[in-house]
Short mmCIF file of C-alpha atoms and ligand atoms in Angstrom, two decimals:
data_model
loop_
_atom_site.label_atom_id
_atom_site.label_comp_id
_atom_site.label_asym_id
_atom_site.label_seq_id
_atom_site.Cartn_x
_atom_site.Cartn_y
_atom_site.Cartn_z
CA MET H 9 -12.44 -32.70 200.43
CA ASN H 10 -10.83 -36.00 199.35
CA TRP H 11 -7.95 -37.28 202.43
CA ASP H 12 -5.76 -39.88 200.35
CA GLU H 13 -4.28 -40.57 203.48
CA THR H 14 -3.86 -39.47 207.29
CA THR H 15 -1.80 -36.68 207.73
CA GLU H 16 -0.22 -37.91 210.74
CA ASP H 17 2.37 -40.20 212.30
CA ALA H 18 0.88 -43.04 215.22
CA ALA H 19 4.09 -44.69 215.16
CA THR H 20 5.81 -41.06 216.64
CA PRO H 21 7.74 -42.13 220.31
CA GLN H 22 5.13 -38.66 221.28
CA ALA H 23 2.44 -40.49 219.57
CA ASP H 24 0.63 -40.95 223.55
CA ARG H 25 2.29 -37.94 225.19
CA LEU H 26 -0.27 -35.96 226.06
CA VAL H 27 1.94 -33.15 225.58
CA GLY H 28 2.90 -34.90 222.32
CA ALA H 29 2.16 -32.30 219.52
CA SER H 30 1.59 -34.92 216.89
CA ALA H 31 -2.62 -35.49 216.27
CA ASP H 32 -3.23 -39.24 217.62
CA HIS H 33 -6.47 -40.82 216.90
CA GLU H 34 -8.73 -38.28 219.38
CA ASP H 35 -7.65 -35.39 218.11
CA GLN H 36 -8.10 -36.52 214.83
CA ALA H 37 -11.87 -37.38 215.57
CA VAL H 38 -11.79 -34.28 217.23
CA GLU H 39 -10.27 -31.97 215.72
CA ALA H 40 -12.53 -30.89 211.66
CA ALA H 41 -14.99 -29.74 214.67
CA LEU H 42 -13.05 -27.29 215.90
CA ARG H 43 -10.61 -26.76 213.04
CA PRO H 44 -11.30 -22.11 212.44
CA LYS H 45 -13.09 -22.40 208.58
CA ASP H 46 -12.30 -18.91 207.78
CA LEU H 47 -9.01 -16.61 208.14
CA GLY H 48 -11.16 -14.59 210.27
CA GLU H 49 -11.82 -17.37 212.76
CA PHE H 50 -7.56 -18.44 212.77
CA ILE H 51 -6.41 -16.85 216.37
CA GLY H 52 -3.19 -15.62 216.27
CA GLN H 53 -0.53 -16.38 213.43
CA GLU H 54 -1.11 -11.61 212.89
CA ARG H 55 1.60 -11.00 210.44
CA VAL H 56 0.72 -15.24 208.29
CA ARG H 57 -2.78 -14.35 208.30
CA GLU H 58 -1.86 -10.51 206.53
CA GLN H 59 0.01 -11.56 204.39
CA LEU H 60 -2.22 -14.70 203.56
CA ASP H 61 -5.46 -12.11 202.79
CA LEU H 62 -3.30 -10.50 200.69
CA VAL H 63 -2.14 -13.50 198.47
CA LEU H 64 -6.13 -14.26 197.98
CA ARG H 65 -7.34 -11.37 197.76
CA ALA H 66 -5.50 -10.79 194.58
CA ALA H 67 -6.15 -14.29 193.34
CA ARG H 68 -9.70 -13.60 193.95
CA VAL H 69 -9.54 -10.35 191.96
CA ARG H 70 -6.89 -11.82 189.12
CA GLY H 71 -10.19 -14.59 189.03
CA ALA H 72 -7.00 -16.45 188.74
CA THR H 73 -5.88 -19.91 191.01
CA ALA H 74 -3.46 -18.34 193.64
CA ASP H 75 0.44 -19.14 194.23
CA HIS H 76 1.68 -22.21 195.88
CA VAL H 77 1.74 -21.59 199.33
CA LEU H 78 5.11 -22.93 201.32
CA LEU H 79 3.81 -23.62 205.13
CA SER H 80 6.90 -24.56 207.92
CA GLY H 81 6.04 -24.73 211.36
CA ALA H 82 6.62 -27.30 214.50
CA PRO H 83 3.51 -30.04 214.44
CA GLY H 84 -0.43 -29.34 215.59
CA LEU H 85 0.18 -25.03 214.91
CA GLY H 86 -2.07 -24.82 212.61
CA LYS H 87 -0.96 -25.89 209.30
CA THR H 88 -3.65 -28.22 207.98
CA THR H 89 -5.94 -25.83 209.12
CA LEU H 90 -4.87 -23.11 206.76
CA SER H 91 -4.88 -25.77 204.24
CA MET H 92 -8.36 -26.05 204.91
CA ILE H 93 -8.84 -22.28 204.73
CA ILE H 94 -7.14 -21.44 202.20
CA ALA H 95 -9.34 -23.57 199.88
CA ALA H 96 -12.57 -22.71 201.80
CA GLU H 97 -11.36 -18.62 200.67
CA MET H 98 -11.30 -19.99 197.51
CA GLY H 99 -14.36 -21.39 197.28
CA ALA H 100 -12.31 -24.35 195.63
CA PRO H 101 -12.19 -28.35 196.66
CA ILE H 102 -9.19 -30.10 198.50
CA ARG H 103 -7.33 -32.60 197.76
CA ILE H 104 -5.15 -33.86 201.08
CA THR H 105 -2.30 -36.23 200.89
CA SER H 106 1.97 -36.09 202.68
CA GLY H 107 5.02 -36.41 201.31
CA PRO H 108 5.56 -40.67 202.47
CA ALA H 109 2.54 -41.13 200.83
CA ILE H 110 4.01 -40.00 197.44
CA GLN H 111 6.41 -42.93 196.82
CA HIS H 112 6.53 -42.60 193.18
CA ALA H 113 6.12 -40.39 190.59
CA GLY H 114 4.27 -42.15 189.62
CA ASP H 115 1.33 -41.51 192.50
CA LEU H 116 1.84 -38.09 192.31
CA ALA H 117 1.58 -38.13 187.74
CA ALA H 118 -2.65 -39.68 189.39
CA ILE H 119 -2.97 -37.42 192.16
CA LEU H 120 -2.28 -34.09 189.94
CA SER H 121 -3.84 -35.75 186.17
CA SER H 122 -6.90 -35.65 188.58
CA LEU H 123 -6.67 -32.51 190.08
CA GLN H 124 -9.74 -30.25 188.95
CA GLU H 125 -9.18 -26.83 187.74
CA GLY H 126 -8.44 -24.17 190.97
CA GLU H 127 -8.30 -27.27 193.57
CA VAL H 128 -6.07 -27.00 196.72
CA LEU H 129 -3.05 -29.55 197.12
CA PHE H 130 -2.33 -30.16 200.28
CA LEU H 131 1.22 -31.59 200.98
CA ASP H 132 2.19 -33.21 204.68
CA GLU H 133 5.81 -33.40 205.40
CA ILE H 134 6.15 -32.26 201.60
CA HIS H 135 10.10 -32.91 202.13
CA ARG H 136 9.39 -36.58 202.77
CA MET H 137 8.46 -37.02 198.60
CA SER H 138 10.74 -39.05 196.81
CA ARG H 139 12.91 -37.62 195.03
CA PRO H 140 12.00 -38.50 191.58
CA ALA H 141 8.27 -37.19 192.35
CA GLU H 142 10.02 -34.09 193.73
CA GLU H 143 11.07 -33.90 190.11
CA MET H 144 8.13 -33.78 188.90
CA LEU H 145 6.04 -31.45 191.39
CA TYR H 146 9.23 -28.52 190.25
CA MET H 147 7.37 -29.22 186.35
CA ALA H 148 4.37 -29.56 187.57
CA MET H 149 4.26 -26.33 190.67
CA GLU H 150 5.55 -24.49 187.40
CA ASP H 151 3.77 -24.70 183.56
CA PHE H 152 1.23 -26.94 185.04
CA ARG H 153 1.97 -30.09 183.24
CA VAL H 154 4.00 -33.39 183.66
CA ASP H 155 5.80 -36.22 181.49
CA VAL H 156 4.61 -38.65 182.00
CA ILE H 157 7.03 -41.65 181.42
CA VAL H 158 6.18 -45.18 179.29
CA GLY H 159 8.09 -48.25 179.27
CA LYS H 160 11.33 -48.14 180.56
CA GLY H 161 14.85 -48.33 179.06
CA PRO H 162 15.72 -46.99 175.79
CA GLY H 163 12.42 -47.65 174.72
CA ALA H 164 10.67 -45.45 177.64
CA THR H 165 8.94 -42.50 176.23
CA ALA H 166 7.57 -38.97 177.63
CA ILE H 167 3.92 -38.38 177.34
CA PRO H 168 3.57 -34.57 178.25
CA LEU H 169 0.26 -34.29 179.90
CA GLU H 170 -0.95 -30.47 180.94
CA LEU H 171 -3.00 -29.51 184.42
CA PRO H 172 -5.28 -27.66 185.16
CA PRO H 173 -4.06 -24.34 187.20
CA PHE H 174 -3.82 -25.06 191.21
CA THR H 175 -2.63 -24.63 194.04
CA LEU H 176 -0.74 -26.49 196.09
CA VAL H 177 0.18 -25.67 199.97
CA GLY H 178 3.10 -27.46 201.36
CA ALA H 179 3.54 -28.06 204.82
CA THR H 180 7.16 -29.01 206.42
CA THR H 181 8.27 -29.18 210.19
CA ARG H 182 11.65 -28.88 208.36
CA ALA H 183 12.03 -26.05 205.91
CA GLY H 184 15.40 -26.15 206.25
CA LEU H 185 15.51 -29.78 204.87
CA LEU H 186 13.70 -28.62 201.16
CA PRO H 187 15.98 -28.20 198.46
CA PRO H 188 16.09 -24.73 197.28
CA PRO H 189 14.60 -25.65 193.79
CA LEU H 190 11.60 -26.78 195.31
CA ARG H 191 11.12 -24.03 197.82
CA ASP H 192 11.54 -21.54 194.83
CA ARG H 193 8.82 -22.51 193.51
CA PHE H 194 6.38 -20.96 196.09
CA GLY H 195 4.87 -17.65 195.46
CA PHE H 196 4.56 -16.46 199.50
CA THR H 197 6.53 -19.14 202.31
CA ALA H 198 5.08 -18.23 205.85
CA HIS H 199 6.38 -19.73 208.87
CA MET H 200 4.47 -20.48 211.63
CA GLU H 201 5.25 -19.00 215.30
CA PHE H 202 4.70 -20.75 218.50
CA TYR H 203 1.37 -19.05 219.98
CA GLY H 204 1.77 -17.15 223.22
CA PRO H 205 -0.64 -17.41 226.22
CA PRO H 206 -2.89 -14.68 225.06
CA GLU H 207 -3.89 -16.21 222.04
CA LEU H 208 -3.88 -20.09 223.94
CA GLU H 209 -6.45 -19.14 225.62
CA ARG H 210 -8.42 -16.88 222.58
CA VAL H 211 -8.90 -21.49 220.86
CA ILE H 212 -9.10 -23.12 224.53
CA HIS H 213 -12.31 -20.52 225.12
CA ARG H 214 -13.50 -21.06 221.18
CA SER H 215 -12.68 -24.29 222.10
CA ALA H 216 -14.93 -24.43 224.77
CA SER H 217 -17.93 -22.77 223.23
CA LEU H 218 -17.77 -26.01 220.53
CA LEU H 219 -17.92 -28.16 222.96
CA ASP H 220 -20.58 -26.56 224.78
CA VAL H 221 -18.42 -26.65 228.20
CA GLU H 222 -18.14 -23.93 230.63
CA ILE H 223 -14.82 -22.27 232.12
CA ASP H 224 -13.69 -18.68 233.19
CA THR H 225 -10.93 -16.67 232.41
CA ALA H 226 -8.18 -18.15 234.79
CA GLY H 227 -9.31 -20.98 233.62
CA ALA H 228 -8.34 -20.38 230.03
CA ALA H 229 -5.21 -18.88 231.12
CA GLU H 230 -4.12 -22.05 233.32
CA ILE H 231 -4.20 -24.32 230.54
CA ALA H 232 -2.77 -22.70 228.19
CA GLY H 233 0.55 -21.50 230.47
CA ARG H 234 0.50 -25.65 230.04
CA ALA H 235 -0.28 -26.05 226.58
CA ARG H 236 3.56 -25.51 224.62
CA GLY H 237 2.41 -23.24 222.93
CA THR H 238 0.60 -25.46 220.74
CA PRO H 239 -3.24 -25.67 219.54
CA ARG H 240 -3.15 -28.75 219.05
CA ILE H 241 -1.66 -29.64 222.89
CA ALA H 242 -4.33 -26.87 224.43
CA ASN H 243 -7.23 -28.21 222.49
CA ARG H 244 -6.34 -31.69 224.10
CA LEU H 245 -5.00 -30.00 227.78
CA LEU H 246 -8.85 -28.76 227.37
CA ARG H 247 -10.29 -32.17 226.79
CA ARG H 248 -9.36 -34.23 229.69
CA VAL H 249 -9.49 -30.69 232.14
CA ARG H 250 -13.55 -31.12 230.85
CA ASP H 251 -13.44 -35.24 232.06
CA TYR H 252 -12.47 -34.21 235.31
CA ALA H 253 -14.61 -31.40 235.99
CA GLN H 254 -17.52 -33.48 234.71
CA VAL H 255 -16.50 -37.05 237.14
CA LYS H 256 -15.14 -35.00 240.09
CA ALA H 257 -16.60 -31.37 239.88
CA ASP H 258 -19.73 -29.69 238.66
CA GLY H 259 -18.71 -29.67 235.04
CA GLN H 260 -17.47 -26.42 235.24
CA ILE H 261 -13.41 -25.22 234.74
CA ASN H 262 -11.57 -22.90 236.72
CA ARG H 263 -8.29 -21.68 237.85
CA ASP H 264 -8.12 -24.67 240.53
CA ILE H 265 -10.29 -27.40 238.76
CA ALA H 266 -7.23 -26.99 235.59
CA SER H 267 -4.38 -27.18 237.49
CA VAL H 268 -5.84 -29.95 239.84
CA ALA H 269 -6.97 -32.07 236.71
CA LEU H 270 -3.58 -31.42 235.00
CA GLY H 271 -1.64 -32.91 237.71
CA VAL H 272 -3.77 -35.79 238.16
CA TYR H 273 -2.49 -36.19 234.45
CA GLU H 274 1.26 -34.89 235.28
CA VAL H 275 1.24 -31.93 233.37
CA ASP H 276 3.21 -29.12 235.51
CA GLY H 277 2.63 -25.89 235.10
CA ARG H 278 5.57 -25.04 232.76
CA GLY H 279 3.90 -28.18 230.04
CA LEU H 280 6.67 -30.58 231.42
CA ASP H 281 5.49 -34.45 231.11
CA ARG H 282 7.05 -36.78 233.38
CA LEU H 283 9.54 -36.98 230.43
CA ASP H 284 10.67 -34.24 230.38
CA ARG H 285 11.03 -33.84 234.55
CA ALA H 286 12.51 -37.25 234.53
CA VAL H 287 15.66 -35.99 232.49
CA LEU H 288 15.96 -32.91 233.97
CA GLU H 289 15.31 -34.30 237.84
CA ALA H 290 18.53 -36.62 236.92
CA LEU H 291 20.66 -33.94 235.00
CA LEU H 292 19.81 -31.81 238.06
CA LYS H 293 20.09 -34.71 241.53
CA LEU H 294 22.67 -37.25 239.97
CA PHE H 295 24.94 -35.06 237.84
CA SER H 296 24.30 -31.90 239.63
CA GLY H 297 23.99 -29.99 236.25
CA GLY H 298 26.15 -31.59 233.91
CA PRO H 299 27.88 -31.19 231.63
CA VAL H 300 27.07 -34.84 231.13
CA GLY H 301 26.56 -36.41 227.48
CA LEU H 302 23.20 -37.48 226.24
CA SER H 303 23.97 -41.46 226.64
CA THR H 304 24.22 -41.32 230.46
CA LEU H 305 21.29 -39.90 229.82
CA ALA H 306 19.47 -41.87 229.02
CA VAL H 307 20.59 -44.43 230.81
CA ALA H 308 19.89 -42.79 233.40
CA VAL H 309 15.96 -42.14 233.06
CA GLY H 310 15.76 -45.37 230.80
CA GLU H 311 14.95 -44.19 227.68
CA GLU H 312 16.63 -44.83 224.52
CA ARG H 313 18.97 -41.92 223.47
CA GLU H 314 16.70 -41.39 220.39
CA THR H 315 13.95 -40.33 223.02
CA VAL H 316 15.77 -38.05 225.16
CA GLU H 317 16.69 -36.23 222.39
CA GLU H 318 13.77 -35.75 220.06
CA VAL H 319 10.51 -36.04 222.85
CA ALA H 320 11.93 -34.16 226.35
CA GLU H 321 15.13 -31.96 224.19
CA PRO H 322 13.68 -30.50 222.14
CA PHE H 323 10.68 -28.61 224.87
CA LEU H 324 13.02 -28.47 227.36
CA VAL H 325 16.36 -26.24 225.44
CA ARG H 326 12.90 -23.57 224.38
CA GLU H 327 12.15 -23.08 228.05
CA GLY H 328 15.35 -22.27 228.33
CA LEU H 329 15.73 -25.39 230.75
CA LEU H 330 18.49 -27.34 229.36
CA ALA H 331 21.21 -26.02 227.17
CA ARG H 332 23.58 -28.92 224.67
CA THR H 333 27.12 -27.77 225.02
CA PRO H 334 29.62 -29.77 222.48
CA ARG H 335 30.65 -30.95 226.17
CA GLY H 336 27.40 -31.60 226.38
CA ARG H 337 23.55 -31.44 228.22
CA VAL H 338 24.16 -29.00 231.27
CA ALA H 339 21.01 -27.75 233.37
CA THR H 340 20.70 -23.94 233.10
CA PRO H 341 19.11 -22.21 236.27
CA ALA H 342 15.56 -21.99 235.31
CA ALA H 343 16.20 -25.63 235.88
CA TRP H 344 17.24 -25.52 239.62
CA ALA H 345 14.35 -22.79 239.75
CA HIS H 346 12.25 -24.63 237.70
CA LEU H 347 12.08 -27.56 240.14
CA GLY H 348 12.82 -26.35 243.44
CA LEU H 349 16.47 -27.07 243.88
CA THR H 350 19.40 -24.62 245.03
CA ALA H 351 22.30 -25.23 242.54
CA PRO H 352 25.67 -26.08 244.12
CA GLN H 353 28.08 -23.81 244.67
CA GLY H 354 30.33 -22.43 242.03
CA ARG H 355 27.25 -23.78 239.50
CA PRO H 356 25.03 -22.17 236.61
CA GLY H 357 22.28 -21.26 239.28
CA ALA H 358 23.66 -21.41 242.60
CA GLY H 359 22.62 -17.04 242.63
CA GLY H 360 25.80 -15.45 242.01
CA GLN H 361 28.33 -17.78 241.99
CA PRO H 362 30.80 -17.29 238.77
CA ASP H 363 29.47 -19.66 235.39
CA LEU H 364 32.51 -21.73 235.51
CA PHE H 365 31.63 -24.00 233.18
CA GLY H 366 30.60 -22.17 230.38
CA ALA H 367 27.29 -23.06 229.78
N1 ATP S 22 -4.54 -20.97 214.82
C1 ATP S 22 -5.62 -20.83 215.05
N2 ATP S 22 -7.04 -20.65 215.84
C2 ATP S 22 -7.68 -21.36 215.87
N3 ATP S 22 -6.80 -23.13 216.22
C3 ATP S 22 -6.52 -23.65 215.42
C4 ATP S 22 -5.58 -22.80 215.35
N4 ATP S 22 -5.07 -23.91 215.08
C5 ATP S 22 -4.46 -24.70 215.37
N5 ATP S 22 -5.33 -24.90 215.55
C6 ATP S 22 -6.86 -26.06 216.17
O1 ATP S 22 -5.67 -26.94 216.71
C7 ATP S 22 -5.25 -27.84 215.94
C8 ATP S 22 -3.99 -28.33 215.05
O2 ATP S 22 -3.98 -27.75 213.98
P1 ATP S 22 -4.00 -28.31 212.93
O3 ATP S 22 -4.14 -29.67 212.33
O4 ATP S 22 -4.11 -27.59 211.59
O5 ATP S 22 -2.05 -28.42 212.94
P2 ATP S 22 -0.85 -28.53 211.56
O6 ATP S 22 0.02 -27.60 212.27
O7 ATP S 22 -1.11 -28.96 210.31
O8 ATP S 22 -0.74 -30.33 212.68
P3 ATP S 22 0.15 -31.88 212.20
O9 ATP S 22 1.74 -30.41 211.50
O10 ATP S 22 0.58 -32.40 212.72
O11 ATP S 22 -0.29 -32.21 210.21
C9 ATP S 22 -6.48 -27.90 215.10
O12 ATP S 22 -7.69 -29.09 215.89
C10 ATP S 22 -7.20 -26.72 215.04
O13 ATP S 22 -8.16 -26.56 215.22
#
């Protein structure tokens, strides 16, 4: 396997959060050992797995290179893992790079021209590639050919370069940002969903056995419930709970150990961390559940607007704890219940009272 560049963005505000979905340095070091190696080992995402299995089998039967594959979904759901599985199932080598690493068409030409026949090219964050590189990719995907431009201005000439057949696996967290001509050139598109608790429990049991950690069913369920639907977070929480179990107990993980350990790390029963709870608490206690503007809410929790909007809110919205309305942020009845607070009369969540705020 060849790494052209790290695929993770360590500079995101999420990077140092225990429940952040982007990979931190420790994740990068440990993930290689935890990655499922074939489709049979890959947990969950049944529909994607079944469809991909057909695509790959058919290509093998034809003795051909597999169609280009687009994987979309949030960070940490297994896109890199699946790309490696595609290469393994096809018995092909894999090259890994990312959109931000390809700023010039020449960068892409250099990678494409060095691919071997049948190789899998994994392009993470494909939506962040530069325009000229993107246009070069169209031709490469369709005709296995690129035009390399030599010289500048009126004297520039295009030298056609034949490429060996290869499989592009593009990954994106923002499928909607891909221009249709690029999207259309993928033979198979898979959308990866967040994982349910039973699947995350299986991920945790599998990782625990690879890490040689003893964990019982209730302990795995406790961690799964706080892992925000994301295997990467489940694996990270497992490692923190293992640390706690080794230092404070006999190394074995059960429900109590998992619950106390994650309490120490301030990850609550639903997977909210300190920032998430600070936003919710401000919304409920200072603004009676809203509506309140994003800037005001950000000042109240002492954070940047962007941090509240991009780091805390997506999960709170997904969990049905906060709603973004045209009049501002509004807490849902579930938010009051989660923090154990009672909504003032007449607010959503005040039990049997009318919803006067249209949230
Ligand atoms: N279905 C799964 N079964 C078991 N483990 C999984 C599964 N999906 C992901 N994982 C584990 O979660 C971790 C993160 O997965 P991966 O790096 O593939 O995510 P990603 O979607 O590529 O993330 P990013 O978008 O940040 O690159 C890996 O350690 C991997 O082992």
